[in-house]
């Protein structure tokens, strides 16, 4: 699958990692992780820290799947508002999901701190505004629900938003001070290189997994080069291509668009460089980068065929530019590069983490949705605990038991 095209900013900013280490012999280990994106990298970090024996395998260069295209906003707020999610899965479960995402941002920060991986992690506030007058009611309802559960949030009026962020919006908005932004490509490559060095981790790149054959006590992972890896457990962190390993498709794949601007004079950016997103569906979202550039994304389409997706890139970028200029008419804004990618969301906004019913030795760590990266952290913790015989109370909220109701 062609996961992205155009020019994803991060690969150009960091330059592509020249790491070439295909599997050239049969191999044996306890756990095979499929995928070197941010999900696989965080997974391996947890496994190595717990002293579990593992290796990682990827058909591409390290982290050049969706993680290289990610705009990487880290928010505790999920695509489905808490008040709506509570109606779908119950208030307790919805609050557990929101709290898990809040904790996940701090956990990602700790992982980067403890490994010394410099991945542009930056704490910034996040503003979620009502796109229309009609959505003001939803924003207020969401505010009450989050307040009730002591989640960090404040309600700002239209004038307050204009004064504080120089941003002209139709109605009110919710602000929280607990969000962050990151460079997901750098985080994934940095973490894997750290564990290669520290733990002798084997990362087999340019090696596709053809099939995982279940055997007594584990799996034999068969590669496209004809080699086999014998293991006790497989963890699928294959992102939007994980469908190949699932008994049936669980996601409708979609397309999404993003651009990065020329650097802007820091004084011309909005105060606090908060993340910005809105109630519209699909929503527009905005962040800054360490080099004072602006990233704008959104304009999702409900199909994923790469040719159709790519044909729309130019048109979608014009729309994103127009929307940005409407919000910030005074910021001199010029697009430097743009890209598009495959994306997916679930009906309840939550990822699928755990085992497929009846397949106890194959874990799926699929952090889909606008919070894919925070979900990756949660998935890594839940699965690592499970492998150590420990239960995690969050697993019931993210598990595959929901598949009939919330899968595609
Ligand atoms: C434009 C865009 C913007 C986004 N913005 C945000 C955001 O702001 N915040 C957020 O949290 N999330 C965001 N996301 C989602 C987030 O980027 C993803 O959830 C995350 O990157 C997925 O990481 P991953 O490691 O699971 O997948 P990937 O990065 O795709 O890694 C999976 C890896 O598995 C490998 N693989 C697949 N199949 C096989 C096989 N058969 N054999 C061997 N290897 C295989 C692939 O080569 C790939 O390298 C965005 C995504 C896109 C595209």
Tab-separated table of C-alpha atoms in Angstrom, residues 125 163-167 266 268-274 328:
chain	number	residue	atom	x	y	z
A	125	UNK	CA	-1.865	24.296	24.935
A	163	UNK	CA	-7.667	38.664	22.448
A	164	UNK	CA	-5.513	35.760	23.590
A	165	UNK	CA	-4.702	34.054	20.269
A	166	UNK	CA	-5.497	36.716	17.613
A	167	UNK	CA	-7.879	34.157	16.190
A	266	UNK	CA	8.310	34.200	15.596
A	268	UNK	CA	4.050	36.904	13.793
A	269	UNK	CA	2.883	33.553	15.137
A	270	UNK	CA	-0.067	33.416	17.545
A	271	UNK	CA	0.752	33.542	21.280
A	272	UNK	CA	1.727	30.293	23.056
A	273	UNK	CA	1.756	28.472	19.682
A	274	UNK	CA	-1.257	26.463	20.810
A	328	UNK	CA	-5.198	34.352	10.623
